[in-house]
Coordinates of C-alpha atoms in Angstrom, one line a residue:
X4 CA 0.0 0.0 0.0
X5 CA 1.3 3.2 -1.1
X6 CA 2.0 6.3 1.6
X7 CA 0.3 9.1 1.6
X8 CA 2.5 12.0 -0.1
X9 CA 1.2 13.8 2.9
X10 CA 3.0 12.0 5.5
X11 CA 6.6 12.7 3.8
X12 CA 6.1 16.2 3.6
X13 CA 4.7 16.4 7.3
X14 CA 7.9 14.8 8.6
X15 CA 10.4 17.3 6.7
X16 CA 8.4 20.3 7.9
X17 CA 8.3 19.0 11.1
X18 CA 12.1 17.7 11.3
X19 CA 13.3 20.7 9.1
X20 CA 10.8 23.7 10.1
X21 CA 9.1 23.0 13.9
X22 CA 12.6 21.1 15.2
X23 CA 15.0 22.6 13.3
X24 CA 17.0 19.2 13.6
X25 CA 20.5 19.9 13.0
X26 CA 23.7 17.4 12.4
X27 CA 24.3 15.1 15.2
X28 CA 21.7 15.4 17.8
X29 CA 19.8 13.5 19.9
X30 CA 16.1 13.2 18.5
X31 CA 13.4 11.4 20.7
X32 CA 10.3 10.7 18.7
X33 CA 7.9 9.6 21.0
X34 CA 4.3 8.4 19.4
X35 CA 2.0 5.2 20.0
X36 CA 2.7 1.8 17.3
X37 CA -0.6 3.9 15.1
X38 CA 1.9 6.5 14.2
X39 CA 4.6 4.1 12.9
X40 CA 4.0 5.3 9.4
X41 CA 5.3 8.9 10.2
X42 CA 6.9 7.4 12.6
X43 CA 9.2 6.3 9.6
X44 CA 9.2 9.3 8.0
X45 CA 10.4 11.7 10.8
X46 CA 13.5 9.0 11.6
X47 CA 14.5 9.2 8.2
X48 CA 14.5 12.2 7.8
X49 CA 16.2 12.8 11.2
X50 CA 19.0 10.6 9.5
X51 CA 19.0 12.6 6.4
X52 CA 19.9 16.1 8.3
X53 CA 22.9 13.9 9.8
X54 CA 21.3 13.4 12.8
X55 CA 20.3 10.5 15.7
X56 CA 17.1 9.3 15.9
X57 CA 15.5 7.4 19.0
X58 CA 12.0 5.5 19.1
X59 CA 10.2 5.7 22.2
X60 CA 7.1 4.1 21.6
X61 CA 3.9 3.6 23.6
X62 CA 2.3 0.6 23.6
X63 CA -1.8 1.1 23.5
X64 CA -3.8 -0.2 26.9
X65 CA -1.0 0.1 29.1
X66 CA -1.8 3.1 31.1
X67 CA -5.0 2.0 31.1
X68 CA -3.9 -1.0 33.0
X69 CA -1.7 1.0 35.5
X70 CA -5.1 3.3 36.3
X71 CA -7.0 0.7 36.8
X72 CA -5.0 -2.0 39.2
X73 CA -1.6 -0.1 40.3
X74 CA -1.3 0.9 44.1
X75 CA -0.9 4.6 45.0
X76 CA 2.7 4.2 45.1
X77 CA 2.5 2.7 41.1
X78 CA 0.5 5.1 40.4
X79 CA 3.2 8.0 42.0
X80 CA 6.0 6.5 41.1
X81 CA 8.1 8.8 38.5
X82 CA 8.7 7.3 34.8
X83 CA 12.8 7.9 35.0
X84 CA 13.4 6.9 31.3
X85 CA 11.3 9.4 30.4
X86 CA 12.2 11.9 32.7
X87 CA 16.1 11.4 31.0
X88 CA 14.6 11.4 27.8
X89 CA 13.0 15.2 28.5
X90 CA 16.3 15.9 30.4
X91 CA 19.1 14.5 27.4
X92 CA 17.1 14.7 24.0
X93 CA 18.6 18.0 21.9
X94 CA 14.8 17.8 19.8
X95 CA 11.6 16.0 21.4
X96 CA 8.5 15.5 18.8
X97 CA 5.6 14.0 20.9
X98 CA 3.4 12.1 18.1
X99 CA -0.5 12.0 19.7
X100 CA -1.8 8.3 18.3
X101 CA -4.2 7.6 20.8
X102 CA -6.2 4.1 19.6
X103 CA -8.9 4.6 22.3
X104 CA -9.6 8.4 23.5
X105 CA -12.0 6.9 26.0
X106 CA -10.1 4.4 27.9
X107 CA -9.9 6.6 31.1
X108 CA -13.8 7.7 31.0
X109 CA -14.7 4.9 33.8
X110 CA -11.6 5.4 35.8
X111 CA -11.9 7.5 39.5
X112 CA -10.6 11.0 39.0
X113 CA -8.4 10.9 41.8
X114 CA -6.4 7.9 40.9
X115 CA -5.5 10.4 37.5
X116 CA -4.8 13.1 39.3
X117 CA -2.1 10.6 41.8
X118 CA -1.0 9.5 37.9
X119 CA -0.3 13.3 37.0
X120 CA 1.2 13.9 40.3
X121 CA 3.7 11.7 40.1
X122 CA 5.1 12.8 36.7
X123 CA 5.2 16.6 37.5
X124 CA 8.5 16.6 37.8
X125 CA 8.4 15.8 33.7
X126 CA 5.9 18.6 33.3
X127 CA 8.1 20.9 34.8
X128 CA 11.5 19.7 32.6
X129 CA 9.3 20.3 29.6
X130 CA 8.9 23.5 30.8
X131 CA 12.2 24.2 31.8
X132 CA 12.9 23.5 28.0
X133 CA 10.6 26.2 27.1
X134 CA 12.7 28.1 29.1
X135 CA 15.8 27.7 27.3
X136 CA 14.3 27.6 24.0
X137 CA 15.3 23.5 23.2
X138 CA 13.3 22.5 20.5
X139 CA 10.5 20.3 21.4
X140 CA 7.3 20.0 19.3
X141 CA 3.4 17.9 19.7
X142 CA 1.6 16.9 16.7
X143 CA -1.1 14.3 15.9
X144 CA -1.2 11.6 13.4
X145 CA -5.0 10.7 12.3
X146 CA -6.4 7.7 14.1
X147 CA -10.0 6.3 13.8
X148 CA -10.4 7.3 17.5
X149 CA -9.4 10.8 17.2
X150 CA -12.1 10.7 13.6
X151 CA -15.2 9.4 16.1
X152 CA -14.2 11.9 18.3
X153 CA -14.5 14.7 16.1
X154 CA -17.4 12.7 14.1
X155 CA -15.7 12.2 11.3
X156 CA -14.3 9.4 8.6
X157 CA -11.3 8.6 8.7
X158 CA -10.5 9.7 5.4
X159 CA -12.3 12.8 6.6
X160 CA -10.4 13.5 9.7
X161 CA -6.5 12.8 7.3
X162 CA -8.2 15.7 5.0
X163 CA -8.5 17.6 8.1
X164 CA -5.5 17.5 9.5
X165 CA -3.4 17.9 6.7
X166 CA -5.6 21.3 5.8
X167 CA -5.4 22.5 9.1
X168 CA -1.1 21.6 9.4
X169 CA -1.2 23.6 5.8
X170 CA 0.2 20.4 3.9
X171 CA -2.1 20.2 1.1
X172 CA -1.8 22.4 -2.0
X173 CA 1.3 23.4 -4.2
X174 CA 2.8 26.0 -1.8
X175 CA 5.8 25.3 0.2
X176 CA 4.2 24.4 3.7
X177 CA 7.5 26.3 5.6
X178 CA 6.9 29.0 3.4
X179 CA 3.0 29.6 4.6
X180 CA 3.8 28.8 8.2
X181 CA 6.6 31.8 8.1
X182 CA 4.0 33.9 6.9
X183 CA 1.4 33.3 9.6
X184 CA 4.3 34.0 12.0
X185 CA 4.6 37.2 10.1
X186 CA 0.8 37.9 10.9
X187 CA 0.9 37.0 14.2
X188 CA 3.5 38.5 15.3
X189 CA 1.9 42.2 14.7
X190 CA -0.8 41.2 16.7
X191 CA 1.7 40.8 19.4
X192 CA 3.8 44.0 18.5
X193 CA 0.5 45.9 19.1
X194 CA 0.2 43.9 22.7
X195 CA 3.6 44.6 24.0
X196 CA 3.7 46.6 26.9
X197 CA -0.6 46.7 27.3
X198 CA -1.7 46.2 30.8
X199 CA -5.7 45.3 31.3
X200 CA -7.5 42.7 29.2
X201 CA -11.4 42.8 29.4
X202 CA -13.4 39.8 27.7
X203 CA -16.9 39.5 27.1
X204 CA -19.4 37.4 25.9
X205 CA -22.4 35.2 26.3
X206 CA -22.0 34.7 30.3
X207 CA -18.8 36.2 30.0
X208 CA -17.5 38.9 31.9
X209 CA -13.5 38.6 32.9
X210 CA -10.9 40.6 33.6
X211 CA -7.1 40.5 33.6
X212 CA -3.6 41.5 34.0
X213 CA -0.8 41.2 31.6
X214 CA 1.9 44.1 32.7
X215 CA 4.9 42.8 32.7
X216 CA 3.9 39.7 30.9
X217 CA 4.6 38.9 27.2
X218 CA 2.8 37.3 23.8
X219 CA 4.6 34.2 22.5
X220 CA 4.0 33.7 18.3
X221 CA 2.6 29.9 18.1
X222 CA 3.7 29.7 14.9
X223 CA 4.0 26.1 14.2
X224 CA 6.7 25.1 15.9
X225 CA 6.1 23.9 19.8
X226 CA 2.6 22.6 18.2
X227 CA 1.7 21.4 14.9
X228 CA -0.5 22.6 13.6
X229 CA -0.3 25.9 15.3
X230 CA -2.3 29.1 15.0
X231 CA -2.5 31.2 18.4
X232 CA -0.9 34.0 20.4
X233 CA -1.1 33.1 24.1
X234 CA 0.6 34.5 27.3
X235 CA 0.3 33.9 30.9
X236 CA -1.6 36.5 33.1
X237 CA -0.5 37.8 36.4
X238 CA -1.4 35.4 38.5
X239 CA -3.7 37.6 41.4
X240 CA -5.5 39.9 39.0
X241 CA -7.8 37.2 37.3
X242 CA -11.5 38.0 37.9
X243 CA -14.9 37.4 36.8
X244 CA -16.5 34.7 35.1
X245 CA -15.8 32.8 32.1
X246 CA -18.4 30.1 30.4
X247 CA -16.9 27.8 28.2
X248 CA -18.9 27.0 24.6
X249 CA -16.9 23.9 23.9
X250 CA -16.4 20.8 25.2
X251 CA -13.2 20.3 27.5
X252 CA -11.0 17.2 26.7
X253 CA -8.2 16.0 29.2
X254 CA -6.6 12.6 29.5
X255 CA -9.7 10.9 27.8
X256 CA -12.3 12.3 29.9
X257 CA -14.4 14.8 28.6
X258 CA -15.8 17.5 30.4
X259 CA -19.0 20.1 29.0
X260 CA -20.5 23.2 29.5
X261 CA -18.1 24.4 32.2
X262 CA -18.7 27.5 34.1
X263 CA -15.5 29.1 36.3
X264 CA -15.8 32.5 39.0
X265 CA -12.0 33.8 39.8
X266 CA -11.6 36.4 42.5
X267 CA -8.3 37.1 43.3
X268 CA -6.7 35.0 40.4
X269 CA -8.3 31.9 41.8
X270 CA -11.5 29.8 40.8
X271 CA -13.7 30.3 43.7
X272 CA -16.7 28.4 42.1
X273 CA -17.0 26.5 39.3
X274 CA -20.1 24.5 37.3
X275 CA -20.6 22.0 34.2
X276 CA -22.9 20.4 32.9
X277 CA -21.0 16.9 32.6
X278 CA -18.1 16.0 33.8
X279 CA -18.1 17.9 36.9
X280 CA -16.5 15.6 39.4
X281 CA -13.6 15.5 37.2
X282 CA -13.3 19.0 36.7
X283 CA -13.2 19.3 40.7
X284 CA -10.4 16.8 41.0
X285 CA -8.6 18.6 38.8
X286 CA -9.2 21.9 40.3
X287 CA -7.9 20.3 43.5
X288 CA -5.1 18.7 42.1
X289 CA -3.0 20.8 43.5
X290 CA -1.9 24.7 44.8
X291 CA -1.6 26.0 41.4
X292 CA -4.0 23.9 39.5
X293 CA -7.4 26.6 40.0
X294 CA -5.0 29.9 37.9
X295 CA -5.0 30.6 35.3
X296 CA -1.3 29.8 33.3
X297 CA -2.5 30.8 30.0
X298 CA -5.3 33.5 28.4
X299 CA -4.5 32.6 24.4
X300 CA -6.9 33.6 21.4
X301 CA -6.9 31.0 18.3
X302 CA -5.9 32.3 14.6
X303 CA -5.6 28.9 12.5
X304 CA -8.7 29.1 9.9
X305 CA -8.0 25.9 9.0
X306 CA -9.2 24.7 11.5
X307 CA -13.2 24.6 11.0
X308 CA -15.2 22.6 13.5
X309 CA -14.8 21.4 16.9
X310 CA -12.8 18.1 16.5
X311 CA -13.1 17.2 20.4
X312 CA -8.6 17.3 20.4
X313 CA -7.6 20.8 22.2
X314 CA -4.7 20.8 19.8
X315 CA -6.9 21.4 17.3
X316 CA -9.6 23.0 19.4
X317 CA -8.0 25.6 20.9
X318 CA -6.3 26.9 17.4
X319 CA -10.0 27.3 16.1
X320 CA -9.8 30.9 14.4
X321 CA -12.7 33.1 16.1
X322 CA -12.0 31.3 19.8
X323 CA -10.1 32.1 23.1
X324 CA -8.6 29.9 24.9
X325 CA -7.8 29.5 29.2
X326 CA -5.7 27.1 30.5
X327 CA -6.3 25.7 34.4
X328 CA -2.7 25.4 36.4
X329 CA 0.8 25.3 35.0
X330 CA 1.8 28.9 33.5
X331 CA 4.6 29.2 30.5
X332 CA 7.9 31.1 31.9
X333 CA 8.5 32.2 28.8
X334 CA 5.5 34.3 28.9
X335 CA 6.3 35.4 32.2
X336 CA 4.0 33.1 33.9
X337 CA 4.7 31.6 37.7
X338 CA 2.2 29.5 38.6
X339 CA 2.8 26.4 39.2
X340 CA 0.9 22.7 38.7
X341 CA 1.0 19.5 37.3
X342 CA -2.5 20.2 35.3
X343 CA -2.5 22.2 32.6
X344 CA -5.8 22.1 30.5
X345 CA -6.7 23.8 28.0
X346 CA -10.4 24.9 27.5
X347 CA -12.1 26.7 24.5
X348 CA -14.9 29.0 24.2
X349 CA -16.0 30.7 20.8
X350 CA -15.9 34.4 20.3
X351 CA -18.0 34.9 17.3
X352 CA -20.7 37.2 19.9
X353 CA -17.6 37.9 22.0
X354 CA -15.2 41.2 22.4
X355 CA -12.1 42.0 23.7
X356 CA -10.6 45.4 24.8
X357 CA -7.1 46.0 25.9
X358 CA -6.8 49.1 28.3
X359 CA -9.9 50.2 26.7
X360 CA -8.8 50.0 22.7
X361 CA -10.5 47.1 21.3
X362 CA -8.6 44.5 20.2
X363 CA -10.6 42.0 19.1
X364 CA -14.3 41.9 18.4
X365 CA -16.9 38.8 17.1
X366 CA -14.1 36.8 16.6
X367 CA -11.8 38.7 14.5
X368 CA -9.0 40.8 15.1
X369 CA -10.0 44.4 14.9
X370 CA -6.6 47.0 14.9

C-alpha cells in the first residue's frame, strides 16, 4: 500500500521547520505503534539532516492498565526513562496516536490526578525546555479514535488534519507557516507593553492582567499545527466569570458546559454540565492547578469545526482559549501545577478590549 504523499512532507516540515533538527543530535520521537507510518518518516528524515534518531514508543492499553489496578505508590512512582529522555534529548516530537480516547472515562478522577502527580516533575523539565528555547514539538497523526471523536471518517479526519497543518496544496508548507508567523507576530507587536485585558461574551465577563507579561507567536513550531498567540496573566489579578462553549478534553475524559468564577486570580466556584466531578479533581489537584497559566486567542482558519482534540480545538480561528494550572515562563507566567488544560470558548458574539482600545471583536481581530 502506497504512503500518503502527505505523510513525507509532514515529517520534513516538522524535522526541518518545527525542530529545526541539525547534524548530530539527539532526536526522541515519541508516538504510539498507530503512528509508525510517520513514525518512519520523521526517523528518516532525522538521518537525512545527519542526525540521531531514538523510538520511544507507547504501547496502547497500558496506562489504562496502570489506572485501573496499580497501588498509589504505582500510580506515584516517577517514569525515569522518560524523565532522562525530557532531560538528554537535543529535539523532542511527541506524536498524539491515541487508539482509544475513552479508555480513562470509567476510571476514578483521583487515581489520574495521583498518575499526574507523580510525573510533574516531567511537566516541569518540559517546561524548563521552554525556558531555554530547546526545540520540542506535539503533533497528531489521524487515528480512527481521534475521527469518532470529532465525528468524522477517517478519510475525513486525514483531510482535516493535513488542511489544518497547511500540507495540502502546491505552496511550500514552511513557506506559509513563516507567513502566519509574520501575521501573528503584529498582533503581538501591538500587545507589547498593554496592561488590562477585558473579555466579554455570552455569560462572560472577565478581567485580567498582563503588565509585565509577554505574547509568545505559536507559529508552528512547539505545536503542529499551530495558529494562536497566548501569554500567561499575572497570577492575582484574574477575575470574573468565564463560560466555556466547547467541550473540554483532558486525559480521555471529557468535560462540557463548564462555568469558572475567579476572584483574586483563583477559581472560587465553578459549574458543568458533565463531567463535573472530574473538573473538581482537577481543580484540586494541586496549589496552582485553580489559575490561570494561560489566556491565548486562536488564529488557525484551517481549523473549521470542533474536532473534540484541544490541539486542534484551541487553534480554532474566532476562539479564546484558558488554560487551568501550569503557567509558561517564557510568557512570564509563575504559577505552578502539574495540570495544565486547555479549555475553549467561541468568540464569534464575544469582544475583547485592551486598556480600553479594542482589540478583538466577534471573533476577529480588529486593529
Amino acid at each position: 500500500m502506497l504512503q500518503d504523499p502527505r505523510i513525507e512532507k509532514m515529517a520534513q516540515v516538522l524535522v526541518g521547520y518545527s525542530l529545526g533538527v541539525q547534524p548530530g543530535w539527539m532526536v526522541t520521537i515519541n508516538a504510539t505503534t498507530a503512528a509508525i507510518p510517520l513514525v518512519q518518516a520523521v526517523y528518516a528524515e532525522v538521518l537525512r539532516r545527519g542526525a540521531h534518531p531514538y523510538v520511544l514508543l507507547d504501547t496502547p492499553g497500558v496506562k489504562e492498565i496502570l489506572l485501573r489496578t496499580g497501588s498509589n505508590d504505582q500510580l506515584t512512582h516517577l517514569d525515569p526513562y522518560r524523565l532522562m529522555m525530557v532531560q538528554k534529548s537535543d529535539a523532542i516530537l511527541r506524536i498524539l496516536s491515541e487508539e482509544n480516547t475513552r479508555e480513562a472515562n470509567n476510571i476514578d478522577p483521583d487515581r489520574q490526578a495521583l498518575l499526574a502527580q507523580g510525573q510533574s516533575p516531567i511537566s516541569a523539565t518540559y517546561m524548563q525546555r521552554i525556558m531555554e528555547n530547546r526545540p520540542h514539538s506535539l503533533t497528531l497523526f489521524p487515528t480512527q479514535a481521534y475521527a469518532q471523536d470529532a465525528e468524522m471518517s477517517l478519510s475525513e479526519f486525514e483531510d482535516f488534519v493535513f488542511h489544518a497543518c497547511l500540507l495540502d496544496g502546491d505552496e511550500d508548507p514552511v513557506e506559509r507557516w513563516q507567513q502566519v508567523s509574520r501575521e501573528q507576530q503584529k498582533i503581538i507587536d501591538w500587545l507589547a507593553g498593554k496592561r488590562n485585558v477585558h473579555v466579554e461574551a455570552p455569560d462572560t465577563d472577565l478581567r485580567l492582567s498582563i503588565q509585565g507579561r509577554n505574547f509568545v507567536n505559536s507559529d508552528g513550531k512547539r505545536n503542529f499545527p499551530s495558529g494562536e498567540v497566548f501569554t500567561s496573566p499575572v497570577e492575582d489579578s484574574v477575575e470574573g466569570q468565564i463560560s466555556f462553549s466547547y467541550p473540554a478534553s483532558h486525559n480521555g475524559r471529557t468535560v462540557q458546559g463548564v462555568k469558572l468564577t475567579f476572584e483574586g486570580g483563583k477559581v472560587t466556584r465553578f459549574s458543568a454540565e458533565a463531567g463535573e466531578d472530574y473538573l473538581a479533581a482537577m481543580l484540586s489537584l494541586d496549589a496552582g492547578s485553580n489559575k490561570l497559566g494561560e489566556f491565548a486567542i486562536g488564529t488557525n482558519p484551517g481549523v473549521t469545526r470542533i474536532t473534540r482534540n484541544v490541539l486542534f480545538d484551541e487553534k480554532i480561528a474566532g476562539t479564546i482559549h484558558c488554560a487551568l494550572g501550569n503557567a509558561y515562563p517564557n510568557a512570564g507566567g509563575t504559577n505552578k501545577s502539574a495540570l495544565h488544560w486547555d479549555i475553549v470558548t467561541d468568540m464569534h458574539h464575544g469582544r475583547i478590549t485592551v486598556d480600553d482600545e479594542t482589540l478583538y471583536e466577534n471573533g476577529k481581530f480588529v486593529i
